[in-house]
mmCIF file of C-alpha atoms in Angstrom:
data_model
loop_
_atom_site.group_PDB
_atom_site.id
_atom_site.type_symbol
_atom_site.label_atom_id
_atom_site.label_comp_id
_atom_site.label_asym_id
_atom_site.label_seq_id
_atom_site.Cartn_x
_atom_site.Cartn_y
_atom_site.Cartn_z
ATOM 1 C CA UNK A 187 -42.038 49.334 41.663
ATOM 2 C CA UNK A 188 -40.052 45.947 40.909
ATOM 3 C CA UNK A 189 -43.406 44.452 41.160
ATOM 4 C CA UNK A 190 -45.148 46.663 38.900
ATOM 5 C CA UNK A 191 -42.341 46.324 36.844
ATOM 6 C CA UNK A 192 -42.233 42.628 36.975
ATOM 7 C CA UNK A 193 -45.861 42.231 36.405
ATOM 8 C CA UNK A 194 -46.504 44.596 33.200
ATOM 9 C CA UNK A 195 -43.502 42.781 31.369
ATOM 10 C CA UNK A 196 -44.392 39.396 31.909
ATOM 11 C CA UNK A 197 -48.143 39.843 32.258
ATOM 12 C CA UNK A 198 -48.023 41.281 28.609
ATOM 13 C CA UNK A 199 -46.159 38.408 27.800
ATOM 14 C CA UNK A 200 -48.690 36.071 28.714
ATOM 15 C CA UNK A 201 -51.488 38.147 27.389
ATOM 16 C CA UNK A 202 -49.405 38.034 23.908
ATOM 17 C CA UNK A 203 -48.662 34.599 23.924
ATOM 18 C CA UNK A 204 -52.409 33.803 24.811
ATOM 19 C CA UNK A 205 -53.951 36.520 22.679
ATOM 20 C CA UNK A 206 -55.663 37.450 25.796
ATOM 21 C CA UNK A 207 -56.838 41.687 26.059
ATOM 22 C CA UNK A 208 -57.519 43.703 29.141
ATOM 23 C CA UNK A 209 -55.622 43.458 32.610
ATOM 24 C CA UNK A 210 -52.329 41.389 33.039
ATOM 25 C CA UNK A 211 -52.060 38.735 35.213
ATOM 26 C CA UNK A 212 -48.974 36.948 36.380
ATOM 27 C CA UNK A 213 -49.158 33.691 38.636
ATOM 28 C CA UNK A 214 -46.509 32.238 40.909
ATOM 29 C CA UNK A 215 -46.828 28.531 42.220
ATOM 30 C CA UNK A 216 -45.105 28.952 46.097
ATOM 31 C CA UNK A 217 -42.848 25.937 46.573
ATOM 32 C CA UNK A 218 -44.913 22.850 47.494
ATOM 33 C CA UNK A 219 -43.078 22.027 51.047
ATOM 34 C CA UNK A 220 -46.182 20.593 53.229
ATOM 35 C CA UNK A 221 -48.270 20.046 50.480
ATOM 36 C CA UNK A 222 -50.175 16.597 50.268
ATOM 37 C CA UNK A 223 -51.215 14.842 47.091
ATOM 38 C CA UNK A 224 -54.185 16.201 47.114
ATOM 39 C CA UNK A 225 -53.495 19.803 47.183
ATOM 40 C CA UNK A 226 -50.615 19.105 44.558
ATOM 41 C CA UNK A 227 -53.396 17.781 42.272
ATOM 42 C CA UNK A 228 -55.896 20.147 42.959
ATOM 43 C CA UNK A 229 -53.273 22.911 42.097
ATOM 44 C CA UNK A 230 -52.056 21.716 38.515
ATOM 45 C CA UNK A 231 -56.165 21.480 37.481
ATOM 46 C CA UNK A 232 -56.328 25.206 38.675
ATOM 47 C CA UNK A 233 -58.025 27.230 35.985
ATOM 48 C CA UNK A 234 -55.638 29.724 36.394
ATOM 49 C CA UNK A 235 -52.783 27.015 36.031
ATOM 50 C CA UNK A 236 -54.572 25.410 33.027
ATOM 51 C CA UNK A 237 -54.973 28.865 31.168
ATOM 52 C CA UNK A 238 -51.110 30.201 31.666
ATOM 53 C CA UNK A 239 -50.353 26.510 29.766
ATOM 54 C CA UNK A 240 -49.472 24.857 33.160
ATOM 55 C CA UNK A 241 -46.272 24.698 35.060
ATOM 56 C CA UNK A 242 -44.160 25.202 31.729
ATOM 57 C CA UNK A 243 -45.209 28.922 31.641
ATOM 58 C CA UNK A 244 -44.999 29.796 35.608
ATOM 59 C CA UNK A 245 -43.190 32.581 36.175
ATOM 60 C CA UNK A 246 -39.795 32.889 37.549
ATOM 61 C CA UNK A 247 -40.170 35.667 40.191
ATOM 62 C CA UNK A 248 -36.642 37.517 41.001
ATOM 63 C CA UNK A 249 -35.563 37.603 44.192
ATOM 64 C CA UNK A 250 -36.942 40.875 45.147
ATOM 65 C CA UNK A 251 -40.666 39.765 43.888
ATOM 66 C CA UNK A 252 -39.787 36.786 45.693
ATOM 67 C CA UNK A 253 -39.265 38.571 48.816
ATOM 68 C CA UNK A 254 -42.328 40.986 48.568
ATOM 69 C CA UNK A 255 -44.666 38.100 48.224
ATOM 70 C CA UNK A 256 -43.127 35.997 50.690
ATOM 71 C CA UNK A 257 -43.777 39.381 53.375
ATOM 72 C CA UNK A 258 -47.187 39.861 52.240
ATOM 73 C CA UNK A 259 -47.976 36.265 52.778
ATOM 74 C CA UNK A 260 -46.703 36.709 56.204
ATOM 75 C CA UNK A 261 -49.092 39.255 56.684
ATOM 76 C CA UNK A 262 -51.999 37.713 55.399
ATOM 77 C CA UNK A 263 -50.879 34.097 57.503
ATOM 78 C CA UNK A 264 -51.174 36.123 60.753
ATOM 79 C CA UNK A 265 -54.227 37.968 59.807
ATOM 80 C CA UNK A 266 -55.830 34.292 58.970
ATOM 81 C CA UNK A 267 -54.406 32.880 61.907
ATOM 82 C CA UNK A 268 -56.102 35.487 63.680
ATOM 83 C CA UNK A 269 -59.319 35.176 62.388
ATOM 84 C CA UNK A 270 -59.838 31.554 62.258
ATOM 85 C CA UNK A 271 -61.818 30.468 64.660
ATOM 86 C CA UNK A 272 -64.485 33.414 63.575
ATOM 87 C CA UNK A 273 -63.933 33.213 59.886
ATOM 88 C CA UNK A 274 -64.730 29.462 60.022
ATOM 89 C CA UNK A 275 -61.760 28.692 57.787
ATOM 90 C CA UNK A 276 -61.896 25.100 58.432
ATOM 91 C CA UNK A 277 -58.460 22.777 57.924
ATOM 92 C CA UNK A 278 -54.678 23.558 57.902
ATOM 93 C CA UNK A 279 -54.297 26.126 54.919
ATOM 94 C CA UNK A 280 -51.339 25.698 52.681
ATOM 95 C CA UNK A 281 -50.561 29.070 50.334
ATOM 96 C CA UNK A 282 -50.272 27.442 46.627
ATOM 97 C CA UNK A 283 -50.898 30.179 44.299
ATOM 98 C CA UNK A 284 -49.885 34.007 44.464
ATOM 99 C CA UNK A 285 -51.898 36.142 41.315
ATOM 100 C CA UNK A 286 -50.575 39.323 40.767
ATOM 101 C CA UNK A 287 -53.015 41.302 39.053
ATOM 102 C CA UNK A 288 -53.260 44.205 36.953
ATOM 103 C CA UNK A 289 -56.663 45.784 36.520
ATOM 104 C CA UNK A 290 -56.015 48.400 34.307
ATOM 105 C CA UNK A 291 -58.201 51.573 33.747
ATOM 106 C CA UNK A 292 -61.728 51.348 32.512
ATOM 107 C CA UNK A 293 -61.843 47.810 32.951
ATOM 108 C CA UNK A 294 -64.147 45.830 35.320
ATOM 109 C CA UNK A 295 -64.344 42.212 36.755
ATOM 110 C CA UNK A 296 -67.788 40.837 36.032
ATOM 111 C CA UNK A 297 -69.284 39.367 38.627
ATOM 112 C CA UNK A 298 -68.209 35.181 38.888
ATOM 113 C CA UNK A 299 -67.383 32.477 41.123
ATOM 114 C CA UNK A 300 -63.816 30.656 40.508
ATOM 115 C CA UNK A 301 -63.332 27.170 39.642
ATOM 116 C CA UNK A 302 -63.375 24.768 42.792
ATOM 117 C CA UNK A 303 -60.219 24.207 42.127
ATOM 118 C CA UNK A 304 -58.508 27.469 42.371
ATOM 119 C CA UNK A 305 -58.197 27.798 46.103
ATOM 120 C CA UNK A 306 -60.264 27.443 48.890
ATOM 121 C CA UNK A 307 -59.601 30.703 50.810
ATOM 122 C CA UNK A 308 -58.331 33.522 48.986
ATOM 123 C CA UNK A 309 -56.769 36.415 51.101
ATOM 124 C CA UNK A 310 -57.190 40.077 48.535
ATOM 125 C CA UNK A 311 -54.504 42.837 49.115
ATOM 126 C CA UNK A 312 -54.441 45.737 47.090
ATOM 127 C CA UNK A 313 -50.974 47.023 46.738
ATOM 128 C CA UNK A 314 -50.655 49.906 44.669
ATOM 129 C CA UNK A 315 -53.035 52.523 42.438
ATOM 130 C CA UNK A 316 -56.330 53.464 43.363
ATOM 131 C CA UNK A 317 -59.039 52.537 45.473
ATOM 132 C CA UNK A 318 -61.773 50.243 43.936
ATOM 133 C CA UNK A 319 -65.575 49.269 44.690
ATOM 134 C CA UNK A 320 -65.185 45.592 45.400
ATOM 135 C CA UNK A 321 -68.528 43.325 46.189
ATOM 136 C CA UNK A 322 -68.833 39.645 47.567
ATOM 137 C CA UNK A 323 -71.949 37.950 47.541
ATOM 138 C CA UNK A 324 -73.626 41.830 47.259
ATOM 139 C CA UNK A 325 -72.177 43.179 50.017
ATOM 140 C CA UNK A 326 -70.364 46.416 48.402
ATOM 141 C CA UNK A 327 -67.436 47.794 50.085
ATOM 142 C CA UNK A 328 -64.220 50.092 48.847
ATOM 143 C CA UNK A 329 -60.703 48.330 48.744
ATOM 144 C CA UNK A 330 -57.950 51.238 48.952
ATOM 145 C CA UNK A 331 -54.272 50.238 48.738
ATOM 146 C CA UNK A 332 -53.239 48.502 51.994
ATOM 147 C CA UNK A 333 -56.538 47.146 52.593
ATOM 148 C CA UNK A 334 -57.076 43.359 52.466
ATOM 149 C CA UNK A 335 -60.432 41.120 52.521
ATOM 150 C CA UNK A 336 -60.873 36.972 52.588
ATOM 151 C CA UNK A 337 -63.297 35.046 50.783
ATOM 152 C CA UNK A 338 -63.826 31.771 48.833
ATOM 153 C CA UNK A 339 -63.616 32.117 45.974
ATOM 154 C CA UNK A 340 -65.671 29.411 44.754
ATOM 155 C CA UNK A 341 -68.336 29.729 46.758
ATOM 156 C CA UNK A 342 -68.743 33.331 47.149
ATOM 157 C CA UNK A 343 -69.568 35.732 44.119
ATOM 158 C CA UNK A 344 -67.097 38.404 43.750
ATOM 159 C CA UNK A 345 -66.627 41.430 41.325
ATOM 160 C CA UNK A 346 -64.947 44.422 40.685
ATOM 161 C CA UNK A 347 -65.702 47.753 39.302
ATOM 162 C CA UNK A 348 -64.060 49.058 36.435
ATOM 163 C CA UNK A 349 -61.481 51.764 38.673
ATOM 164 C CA UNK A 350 -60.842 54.879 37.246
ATOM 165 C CA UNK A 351 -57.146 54.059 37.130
ATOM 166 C CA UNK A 352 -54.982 51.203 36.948
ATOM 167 C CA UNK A 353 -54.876 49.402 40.130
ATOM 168 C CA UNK A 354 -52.685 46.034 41.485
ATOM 169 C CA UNK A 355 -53.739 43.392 43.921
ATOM 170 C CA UNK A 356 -52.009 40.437 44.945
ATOM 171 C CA UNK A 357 -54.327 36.705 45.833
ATOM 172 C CA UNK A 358 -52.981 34.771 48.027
ATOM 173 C CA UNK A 359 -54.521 31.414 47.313
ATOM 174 C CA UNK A 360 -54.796 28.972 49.910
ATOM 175 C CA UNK A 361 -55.899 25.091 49.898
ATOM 176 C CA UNK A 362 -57.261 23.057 52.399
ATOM 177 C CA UNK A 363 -54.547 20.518 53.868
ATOM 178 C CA UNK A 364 -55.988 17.432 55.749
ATOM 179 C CA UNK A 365 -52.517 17.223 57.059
#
C-alpha cells in the first residue's frame, strides 16, 4: 500500500510535469557503492534517466519504499545468483535502476526493445493487481502477482497486454560491472 501510494502521487507528478498520459512510472537510482565509471555513465544516458529530466527529478523514496525495494532486490539477487551459470548472465551485475510501474487498466505496452543503455539484465516482479499476458521475443506467458521473469531488455523484445485492471511491477535494472 505505501508503494502504491508512493507511486500514484509521484508518478502523476511526473506524468504532469512531462505532459506524459497513460501508466505512471516512478524511477529510483540505488546508491552507486561498487559502481565503476562505466556503469555510472551508462546510467545517467539511461532513457529512462534522460526522460524523468535526469538526476534533478529522481525520486526520494521514504524509508518504507526504501525498505520494500531493498527486500525485493534481495530476492531477485538470489534468484540471479542462482541462475547464472544457466541464464548466461555474463559479468558481476550491479542493481542501478529500480522502475516502479503502474500499468493502469486498458492500457498495453507495445511491443519494443529498450535503449542499450537502460540495463543489461532486467529482473520483472509483479507486485500487486492482476495477472497480465506478458511476451519476450514471442514466447507468451501469464505474469500473476508474485511471479518474476529476467530478460535483456535491449536485446530481447518484450510487451505487455493491456490487463483488465490496473496492475504494478517493479524492474530491477542491472548493469554489467567489469569489476
Amino acid at each position: 500500500r505505501v508503494l502504491r501510494s508512493h507511486l500514484r502521487q509521484a508518478g502523476l507528478a511526473i506524468q504532469s510535469k512531462l505532459q506524459l498520459m497513460g501508466s505512471a512510472t516512478c524511477i529510483y537510482v540505488m546508491p552507486p557503492e561498487g559502481w565503476t565509471d562505466g556503469v555510472e555513465r551508462r546510467v545517467l544516458k539511461s532513457m529512462q534517466v534522460r526522460d524523468a529530466g535526469g538526476r534533478s527529478a529522481f525520486i526520494s523514496a521514504t524509508p518504507e519504499v526504501q525498505e520494500f525495494v531493498l527486500h525485493l532486490e534481495r530476492r531477485a539477487k538470489a534468484g540471479l545468483n542462482a541462475h547464472a551459470k544457466t541464464a548466461s548472465l555474463g559479468l558481476p551485475l550491479r542493481l542501478a535502476l529500480v522502475q516502479v510501474i503502474l500499468q493502469l487498466r486498458g492500457e498495453a505496452i507495445t511491443p519494443h526493445r529498450d535503449g542499450a543503455n537502460d540495463g543489461d539484465v532486467v529482473v520483472v516482479l509483479a507486485v500487486d493487481g492482476v495477472s497480465t499476458g506478458c511476451n519476450v521475443l514471442g514466447f507468451g506467458f501469464e505474469l500473476a502477482v508474485g511471479d518474476a521473469y529476467v530478460f535483456r531488455p535491449h536485446q530481447q523484445q518484450h510487451a505487455v497486454v493491456a490487463p483488465h485492471a490496473d496492475r504494478m511491477v517493479v524492474t530491477l535494472r542491472y548493469f554489467e560491472s567489469d569489476d
